[in-house]
């Protein structure tokens, strides 16, 4: 017989806190790049480079997926929690440029383990009817964490470089509290929650290289991959260089713009998902959302060029997030 256990929600909450806290330190320094650069005695590029580490290590997701398939999602969660906690304390205690880069690198690898393991966790612990919900909740942890980091950094640091250590100390303490429950994370339930979970456990492992070759030969998949990568690249560029793009505004205003973009993107994702579920028009939805995202980016360009004001900028960026993310 198949059985679901109430403890799955504890596992979900634990996983959620780890993912949210890790993501909160990803782009958080974007809104306060200038005061952070003054604190470290360097330029904005070094601060931005620390943010880009998350993107640089992202190709290791292939290797992490192999690790999870062999050793299980529990070890992935433990590594994600340990990396998030350790990286946060390194950034809080080693207040040099090297410490910032080293701590960020550890957190970037922890992020890979957290992100790749999300669907695996859902398949192991949740019945079929709950898998989409649990995976979506974990996905939103990344969004919520990123939006929170965008606001928290300007609130604590503002334009005062001397408050950078306080911000990292607060983040390290929050990270410790969020990651400690991972010690109680279990490998899998005593019995599978569904027939598909039971079958998945008994299936022999497939060739990783063969699966990659099959994907690379799928033209439709490559088109979707290209569209996603281009959209993510644009969004990431704006988020990382936010203080340079919106240099006429205060760090708090830049943080609110970044957080608003993330949260409107979340609502846009939900809105588009509902439409696609009801109409099953996947191609039309993708083309329309990408076209509208491009038009709003063009609108943002004219607003920034002519300096229309904060509310106009915020509105344009929010629409970019709604259609783009």
C-alpha positions as a LaTeX table, in Angstrom:
\begin{tabular}{lrrr}
\hline
Residue & $x$ (\AA) & $y$ (\AA) & $z$ (\AA) \\
\hline
Unk1 & 0.00 & 0.00 & 0.00 \\
Unk2 & 1.05 & 3.58 & $-0.63$ \\
Unk3 & 1.01 & 6.08 & 2.20 \\
Unk4 & 1.70 & 9.78 & 2.66 \\
Unk5 & 3.17 & 11.13 & 5.86 \\
Unk6 & 2.49 & 14.42 & 7.60 \\
Unk7 & 6.22 & 14.92 & 8.11 \\
Unk8 & 6.48 & 15.71 & 4.39 \\
Unk9 & 5.34 & 19.26 & 5.19 \\
Unk10 & 8.18 & 19.65 & 7.68 \\
Unk11 & 10.59 & 18.50 & 4.97 \\
Unk12 & 9.00 & 20.98 & 2.56 \\
Unk13 & 9.25 & 23.87 & 5.06 \\
Unk14 & 12.89 & 23.00 & 5.80 \\
Unk15 & 13.74 & 22.88 & 2.11 \\
Unk16 & 11.85 & 26.14 & 1.53 \\
Unk17 & 13.80 & 28.03 & 4.22 \\
Unk18 & 17.13 & 26.84 & 2.85 \\
Unk19 & 16.25 & 27.85 & $-0.72$ \\
Unk20 & 14.85 & 31.24 & 0.33 \\
Unk21 & 17.81 & 32.15 & 2.52 \\
Unk22 & 20.33 & 31.09 & $-0.11$ \\
Unk23 & 18.62 & 33.15 & $-2.80$ \\
Unk24 & 18.35 & 36.18 & $-0.50$ \\
Unk25 & 22.15 & 36.51 & $-0.69$ \\
Unk26 & 22.36 & 36.01 & $-4.44$ \\
Unk27 & 21.56 & 39.46 & $-5.87$ \\
Unk28 & 21.11 & 41.36 & $-2.59$ \\
Unk29 & 24.21 & 43.55 & $-3.11$ \\
Unk30 & 23.00 & 44.78 & $-6.49$ \\
Unk31 & 20.95 & 47.59 & $-4.95$ \\
Unk32 & 23.84 & 48.69 & $-2.69$ \\
Unk33 & 26.78 & 48.04 & $-5.02$ \\
Unk34 & 28.22 & 51.54 & $-4.58$ \\
Unk35 & 28.37 & 51.61 & $-0.74$ \\
Unk36 & 29.58 & 47.99 & $-0.72$ \\
Unk37 & 32.37 & 48.88 & $-3.15$ \\
Unk38 & 33.40 & 51.79 & $-0.92$ \\
Unk39 & 33.50 & 49.48 & 2.11 \\
Unk40 & 35.76 & 46.96 & 0.35 \\
Unk41 & 37.88 & 49.69 & $-1.23$ \\
Unk42 & 37.20 & 48.49 & $-4.75$ \\
Unk43 & 34.87 & 49.32 & $-7.65$ \\
Unk44 & 31.35 & 48.24 & $-8.49$ \\
Unk45 & 32.57 & 45.60 & $-10.94$ \\
Unk46 & 34.02 & 43.45 & $-8.14$ \\
Unk47 & 30.73 & 43.55 & $-6.24$ \\
Unk48 & 28.83 & 42.63 & $-9.40$ \\
Unk49 & 31.35 & 39.85 & $-10.11$ \\
Unk50 & 30.44 & 38.28 & $-6.77$ \\
Unk51 & 26.83 & 38.17 & $-7.91$ \\
Unk52 & 27.81 & 36.60 & $-11.24$ \\
Unk53 & 29.45 & 33.65 & $-9.45$ \\
Unk54 & 26.00 & 32.06 & $-9.14$ \\
Unk55 & 25.71 & 32.08 & $-12.94$ \\
Unk56 & 29.29 & 30.95 & $-13.53$ \\
Unk57 & 28.87 & 27.75 & $-11.49$ \\
Unk58 & 25.41 & 26.94 & $-12.89$ \\
Unk59 & 26.73 & 24.46 & $-15.54$ \\
Unk60 & 27.69 & 22.14 & $-12.68$ \\
Unk61 & 23.96 & 21.37 & $-12.37$ \\
Unk62 & 24.57 & 18.40 & $-14.68$ \\
Unk63 & 27.06 & 16.91 & $-12.25$ \\
Unk64 & 24.81 & 17.65 & $-9.27$ \\
Unk65 & 21.94 & 15.81 & $-10.96$ \\
Unk66 & 24.17 & 12.73 & $-11.25$ \\
Unk67 & 25.13 & 13.10 & $-7.58$ \\
Unk68 & 21.48 & 13.24 & $-6.50$ \\
Unk69 & 20.53 & 10.24 & $-8.62$ \\
Unk70 & 23.21 & 8.19 & $-6.87$ \\
Unk71 & 23.18 & 9.49 & $-3.29$ \\
Unk72 & 19.67 & 10.88 & $-2.86$ \\
Unk73 & 18.04 & 14.23 & $-2.21$ \\
Unk74 & 18.77 & 14.15 & 1.54 \\
Unk75 & 22.49 & 14.62 & 0.97 \\
Unk76 & 21.76 & 17.38 & $-1.53$ \\
Unk77 & 19.67 & 19.23 & 1.04 \\
Unk78 & 22.34 & 18.76 & 3.71 \\
Unk79 & 25.02 & 20.15 & 1.36 \\
Unk80 & 22.77 & 23.07 & 0.41 \\
Unk81 & 22.14 & 23.87 & 4.08 \\
Unk82 & 25.79 & 23.55 & 5.07 \\
Unk83 & 26.95 & 25.67 & 2.13 \\
Unk84 & 24.36 & 28.37 & 2.78 \\
Unk85 & 25.25 & 28.57 & 6.49 \\
Unk86 & 29.02 & 28.37 & 5.99 \\
Unk87 & 29.07 & 30.85 & 3.11 \\
Unk88 & 27.03 & 33.34 & 5.11 \\
Unk89 & 29.41 & 33.23 & 8.08 \\
Unk90 & 32.47 & 33.53 & 5.86 \\
Unk91 & 31.03 & 36.72 & 4.36 \\
Unk92 & 30.18 & 38.00 & 7.84 \\
Unk93 & 33.56 & 37.29 & 9.45 \\
Unk94 & 36.02 & 37.63 & 6.55 \\
Unk95 & 35.34 & 41.28 & 5.71 \\
Unk96 & 37.64 & 41.49 & 2.72 \\
Unk97 & 36.99 & 41.27 & $-1.03$ \\
Unk98 & 38.41 & 37.74 & $-1.04$ \\
Unk99 & 36.07 & 36.70 & 1.77 \\
Unk100 & 33.07 & 38.05 & $-0.10$ \\
Unk101 & 34.03 & 36.16 & $-3.27$ \\
Unk102 & 34.89 & 32.93 & $-1.43$ \\
Unk103 & 31.72 & 32.94 & 0.66 \\
Unk104 & 29.62 & 33.71 & $-2.40$ \\
Unk105 & 31.22 & 30.82 & $-4.29$ \\
Unk106 & 30.30 & 28.36 & $-1.54$ \\
Unk107 & 26.73 & 29.67 & $-1.51$ \\
Unk108 & 26.55 & 29.42 & $-5.31$ \\
Unk109 & 27.39 & 25.72 & $-5.25$ \\
Unk110 & 24.90 & 25.24 & $-2.40$ \\
Unk111 & 22.27 & 26.89 & $-4.61$ \\
Unk112 & 22.85 & 24.32 & $-7.35$ \\
Unk113 & 22.21 & 21.45 & $-4.93$ \\
Unk114 & 19.07 & 23.16 & $-3.65$ \\
Unk115 & 17.63 & 23.94 & $-7.09$ \\
Unk116 & 18.34 & 20.59 & $-8.76$ \\
Unk117 & 16.91 & 18.57 & $-5.87$ \\
Unk118 & 13.50 & 20.28 & $-5.80$ \\
Unk119 & 11.59 & 18.05 & $-8.26$ \\
Unk120 & 13.32 & 14.97 & $-6.86$ \\
Unk121 & 12.10 & 15.79 & $-3.37$ \\
Unk122 & 8.52 & 16.24 & $-4.64$ \\
Unk123 & 8.57 & 12.88 & $-6.39$ \\
Unk124 & 9.87 & 11.06 & $-3.30$ \\
Unk125 & 7.73 & 12.61 & $-0.57$ \\
Unk126 & 4.48 & 13.75 & $-2.20$ \\
Unk127 & 1.69 & 11.88 & $-3.99$ \\
Unk128 & 1.10 & 12.59 & $-7.65$ \\
Unk129 & $-1.62$ & 15.17 & $-7.05$ \\
Unk130 & 0.67 & 17.24 & $-4.78$ \\
Unk131 & 3.86 & 17.21 & $-6.82$ \\
Unk132 & 3.14 & 20.31 & $-8.90$ \\
Unk133 & 2.13 & 22.19 & $-5.74$ \\
Unk134 & 5.20 & 21.19 & $-3.73$ \\
Unk135 & 7.60 & 21.92 & $-6.60$ \\
Unk136 & 5.95 & 25.31 & $-7.17$ \\
Unk137 & 6.28 & 26.18 & $-3.47$ \\
Unk138 & 9.97 & 25.36 & $-3.55$ \\
Unk139 & 10.40 & 27.33 & $-6.78$ \\
Unk140 & 8.76 & 30.35 & $-5.16$ \\
Unk141 & 11.28 & 30.09 & $-2.30$ \\
Unk142 & 13.93 & 31.27 & $-4.76$ \\
Unk143 & 11.73 & 34.17 & $-5.87$ \\
Unk144 & 10.76 & 35.15 & $-2.33$ \\
Unk145 & 14.35 & 34.99 & $-1.14$ \\
Unk146 & 15.62 & 37.11 & $-4.01$ \\
Unk147 & 12.93 & 39.74 & $-3.50$ \\
Unk148 & 13.59 & 39.85 & 0.24 \\
Unk149 & 17.33 & 40.31 & $-0.32$ \\
Unk150 & 16.65 & 43.20 & $-2.70$ \\
Unk151 & 14.80 & 45.07 & 0.07 \\
Unk152 & 16.75 & 43.96 & 3.15 \\
Unk153 & 20.15 & 45.19 & 1.94 \\
Unk154 & 19.03 & 48.80 & 1.26 \\
Unk155 & 17.06 & 48.89 & 4.52 \\
Unk156 & 20.11 & 47.94 & 6.60 \\
Unk157 & 22.96 & 49.43 & 4.57 \\
Unk158 & 21.31 & 52.35 & 2.80 \\
Unk159 & 24.14 & 54.58 & 1.59 \\
Unk160 & 26.34 & 53.95 & 4.65 \\
Unk161 & 29.29 & 51.60 & 3.85 \\
Unk162 & 30.01 & 51.03 & 7.56 \\
Unk163 & 26.76 & 49.07 & 7.89 \\
Unk164 & 27.85 & 46.35 & 5.44 \\
Unk165 & 29.22 & 44.11 & 8.27 \\
Unk166 & 25.91 & 44.42 & 10.14 \\
Unk167 & 23.99 & 43.30 & 7.07 \\
Unk168 & 26.14 & 40.20 & 6.59 \\
Unk169 & 25.92 & 39.38 & 10.31 \\
Unk170 & 22.11 & 39.55 & 10.15 \\
Unk171 & 22.14 & 37.34 & 7.05 \\
Unk172 & 24.46 & 34.82 & 8.72 \\
Unk173 & 22.23 & 34.56 & 11.80 \\
Unk174 & 19.10 & 34.14 & 9.67 \\
Unk175 & 20.92 & 31.54 & 7.58 \\
Unk176 & 21.90 & 29.55 & 10.66 \\
Unk177 & 18.33 & 29.52 & 11.97 \\
Unk178 & 16.99 & 28.54 & 8.54 \\
Unk179 & 19.48 & 25.73 & 7.94 \\
Unk180 & 19.65 & 23.97 & 11.32 \\
Unk181 & 16.34 & 22.06 & 10.75 \\
Unk182 & 18.03 & 20.32 & 7.80 \\
Unk183 & 19.69 & 18.03 & 10.36 \\
Unk184 & 16.30 & 16.31 & 10.73 \\
Unk185 & 15.71 & 15.96 & 6.98 \\
Unk186 & 15.03 & 12.32 & 6.06 \\
Unk187 & 16.15 & 10.46 & 2.97 \\
Unk188 & 12.74 & 9.07 & 2.00 \\
Unk189 & 9.45 & 7.95 & 3.61 \\
Unk190 & 9.09 & 4.37 & 4.91 \\
Unk191 & 6.72 & 3.58 & 2.03 \\
Unk192 & 6.40 & 5.33 & $-1.35$ \\
Unk193 & 3.58 & 7.91 & $-1.64$ \\
Unk194 & 2.47 & 6.67 & $-5.08$ \\
Unk195 & 2.87 & 3.96 & $-7.70$ \\
Unk196 & 5.08 & 6.19 & $-9.86$ \\
Unk197 & 7.45 & 6.83 & $-6.94$ \\
Unk198 & 7.74 & 3.09 & $-6.35$ \\
Unk199 & 8.45 & 2.44 & $-10.02$ \\
Unk200 & 11.02 & 5.23 & $-10.14$ \\
Unk201 & 12.95 & 3.64 & $-7.28$ \\
Unk202 & 13.14 & 0.33 & $-9.09$ \\
Unk203 & 14.15 & 1.70 & $-12.50$ \\
Unk204 & 17.78 & 1.16 & $-13.53$ \\
Unk205 & 19.87 & 4.28 & $-14.00$ \\
Unk206 & 20.09 & 5.49 & $-17.62$ \\
Unk207 & 23.10 & 6.79 & $-19.50$ \\
Unk208 & 23.56 & 10.49 & $-18.77$ \\
Unk209 & 25.44 & 11.13 & $-22.01$ \\
Unk210 & 22.75 & 9.37 & $-24.03$ \\
Unk211 & 20.02 & 11.51 & $-22.43$ \\
Unk212 & 21.94 & 14.72 & $-23.18$ \\
Unk213 & 22.49 & 13.67 & $-26.79$ \\
Unk214 & 18.77 & 12.96 & $-27.16$ \\
Unk215 & 17.90 & 16.42 & $-25.83$ \\
Unk216 & 20.40 & 18.13 & $-28.12$ \\
Unk217 & 18.74 & 16.42 & $-31.08$ \\
Unk218 & 15.30 & 17.73 & $-30.12$ \\
Unk219 & 14.76 & 20.93 & $-32.13$ \\
Unk220 & 11.70 & 22.07 & $-30.19$ \\
Unk221 & 13.53 & 21.69 & $-26.90$ \\
Unk222 & 16.47 & 23.74 & $-28.21$ \\
Unk223 & 14.12 & 26.56 & $-29.26$ \\
Unk224 & 12.56 & 26.64 & $-25.80$ \\
Unk225 & 16.01 & 26.53 & $-24.21$ \\
Unk226 & 17.21 & 29.44 & $-26.33$ \\
Unk227 & 14.10 & 31.51 & $-25.55$ \\
Unk228 & 14.45 & 30.85 & $-21.82$ \\
Unk229 & 18.18 & 31.63 & $-21.80$ \\
Unk230 & 17.74 & 34.92 & $-23.64$ \\
Unk231 & 14.89 & 36.00 & $-21.35$ \\
Unk232 & 16.79 & 35.01 & $-18.23$ \\
Unk233 & 19.93 & 36.79 & $-19.48$ \\
Unk234 & 18.05 & 40.06 & $-19.94$ \\
Unk235 & 16.36 & 39.82 & $-16.56$ \\
Unk236 & 19.59 & 38.87 & $-14.82$ \\
Unk237 & 21.51 & 41.71 & $-16.47$ \\
Unk238 & 18.99 & 44.29 & $-15.28$ \\
Unk239 & 18.90 & 42.79 & $-11.77$ \\
Unk240 & 22.68 & 42.60 & $-11.35$ \\
Unk241 & 23.45 & 46.07 & $-12.71$ \\
Unk242 & 20.38 & 47.67 & $-11.11$ \\
Unk243 & 22.24 & 50.45 & $-9.30$ \\
Unk244 & 24.11 & 51.46 & $-12.46$ \\
Unk245 & 20.97 & 51.41 & $-14.60$ \\
Unk246 & 18.89 & 53.26 & $-12.02$ \\
Unk247 & 21.71 & 55.49 & $-10.79$ \\
Unk248 & 19.42 & 58.51 & $-10.31$ \\
Unk249 & 17.56 & 56.77 & $-7.48$ \\
Unk250 & 18.36 & 55.87 & $-3.87$ \\
Unk251 & 19.42 & 52.32 & $-2.90$ \\
Unk252 & 16.03 & 51.75 & $-1.25$ \\
Unk253 & 14.21 & 52.77 & $-4.43$ \\
Unk254 & 16.46 & 50.47 & $-6.46$ \\
Unk255 & 15.77 & 47.66 & $-3.98$ \\
Unk256 & 12.02 & 48.21 & $-4.26$ \\
Unk257 & 12.29 & 48.12 & $-8.06$ \\
Unk258 & 14.20 & 44.83 & $-7.89$ \\
Unk259 & 11.85 & 43.26 & $-5.37$ \\
Unk260 & 8.80 & 44.44 & $-7.28$ \\
Unk261 & 10.17 & 42.94 & $-10.49$ \\
Unk262 & 10.67 & 39.58 & $-8.79$ \\
Unk263 & 7.22 & 39.49 & $-7.22$ \\
Unk264 & 5.39 & 40.68 & $-10.35$ \\
Unk265 & 7.27 & 37.97 & $-12.22$ \\
Unk266 & 5.88 & 35.46 & $-9.73$ \\
Unk267 & 2.34 & 36.69 & $-10.32$ \\
Unk268 & 2.91 & 36.66 & $-14.06$ \\
Unk269 & 4.08 & 33.06 & $-13.85$ \\
Unk270 & 0.92 & 32.05 & $-11.97$ \\
Unk271 & $-1.30$ & 34.01 & $-14.36$ \\
Unk272 & 0.30 & 32.47 & $-17.44$ \\
Unk273 & 0.15 & 28.99 & $-15.92$ \\
Unk274 & $-3.60$ & 29.30 & $-15.37$ \\
Unk275 & $-4.14$ & 30.41 & $-18.97$ \\
Unk276 & $-1.97$ & 27.63 & $-20.38$ \\
Unk277 & $-3.66$ & 24.99 & $-18.21$ \\
Unk278 & $-7.09$ & 26.07 & $-19.45$ \\
Unk279 & $-6.30$ & 26.67 & $-23.11$ \\
Unk280 & $-3.28$ & 24.37 & $-23.70$ \\
Unk281 & $-1.91$ & 26.99 & $-26.09$ \\
Unk282 & 1.72 & 26.73 & $-25.08$ \\
Unk283 & 3.31 & 28.22 & $-28.18$ \\
Unk284 & 0.92 & 31.18 & $-28.32$ \\
Unk285 & 1.48 & 31.93 & $-24.64$ \\
Unk286 & 5.27 & 31.82 & $-25.02$ \\
Unk287 & 5.33 & 34.03 & $-28.12$ \\
Unk288 & 2.89 & 36.55 & $-26.65$ \\
Unk289 & 4.66 & 36.85 & $-23.30$ \\
Unk290 & 8.08 & 37.24 & $-24.94$ \\
Unk291 & 6.77 & 39.85 & $-27.36$ \\
Unk292 & 5.17 & 41.86 & $-24.55$ \\
Unk293 & 8.35 & 41.57 & $-22.48$ \\
Unk294 & 10.34 & 42.97 & $-25.42$ \\
Unk295 & 7.93 & 45.88 & $-25.86$ \\
Unk296 & 8.07 & 46.77 & $-22.18$ \\
Unk297 & 11.89 & 46.69 & $-22.28$ \\
Unk298 & 11.73 & 49.14 & $-25.20$ \\
Unk299 & 9.33 & 51.29 & $-23.17$ \\
Unk300 & 11.77 & 51.20 & $-20.24$ \\
Unk301 & 14.57 & 52.39 & $-22.53$ \\
Unk302 & 12.67 & 55.55 & $-23.51$ \\
Unk303 & 11.64 & 56.18 & $-19.90$ \\
Unk304 & 15.25 & 56.01 & $-18.69$ \\
Unk305 & 16.53 & 58.07 & $-21.60$ \\
Unk306 & 14.04 & 60.88 & $-21.04$ \\
Unk307 & 14.06 & 60.55 & $-17.21$ \\
Unk308 & 10.31 & 60.36 & $-16.70$ \\
Unk309 & 10.48 & 59.74 & $-12.96$ \\
Unk310 & 10.53 & 56.94 & $-10.41$ \\
Unk311 & 6.89 & 55.82 & $-10.75$ \\
Unk312 & 7.18 & 55.49 & $-14.52$ \\
Unk313 & 10.41 & 53.49 & $-14.17$ \\
Unk314 & 8.88 & 51.23 & $-11.51$ \\
Unk315 & 5.78 & 50.61 & $-13.64$ \\
Unk316 & 7.83 & 49.69 & $-16.72$ \\
Unk317 & 10.11 & 47.37 & $-14.76$ \\
Unk318 & 7.15 & 45.71 & $-13.05$ \\
Unk319 & 5.57 & 44.97 & $-16.43$ \\
Unk320 & 8.90 & 43.63 & $-17.68$ \\
Unk321 & 8.92 & 41.25 & $-14.75$ \\
Unk322 & 5.27 & 40.27 & $-15.22$ \\
Unk323 & 5.70 & 39.31 & $-18.87$ \\
Unk324 & 9.35 & 38.28 & $-18.82$ \\
Unk325 & 9.93 & 36.19 & $-15.71$ \\
\hline
\end{tabular}
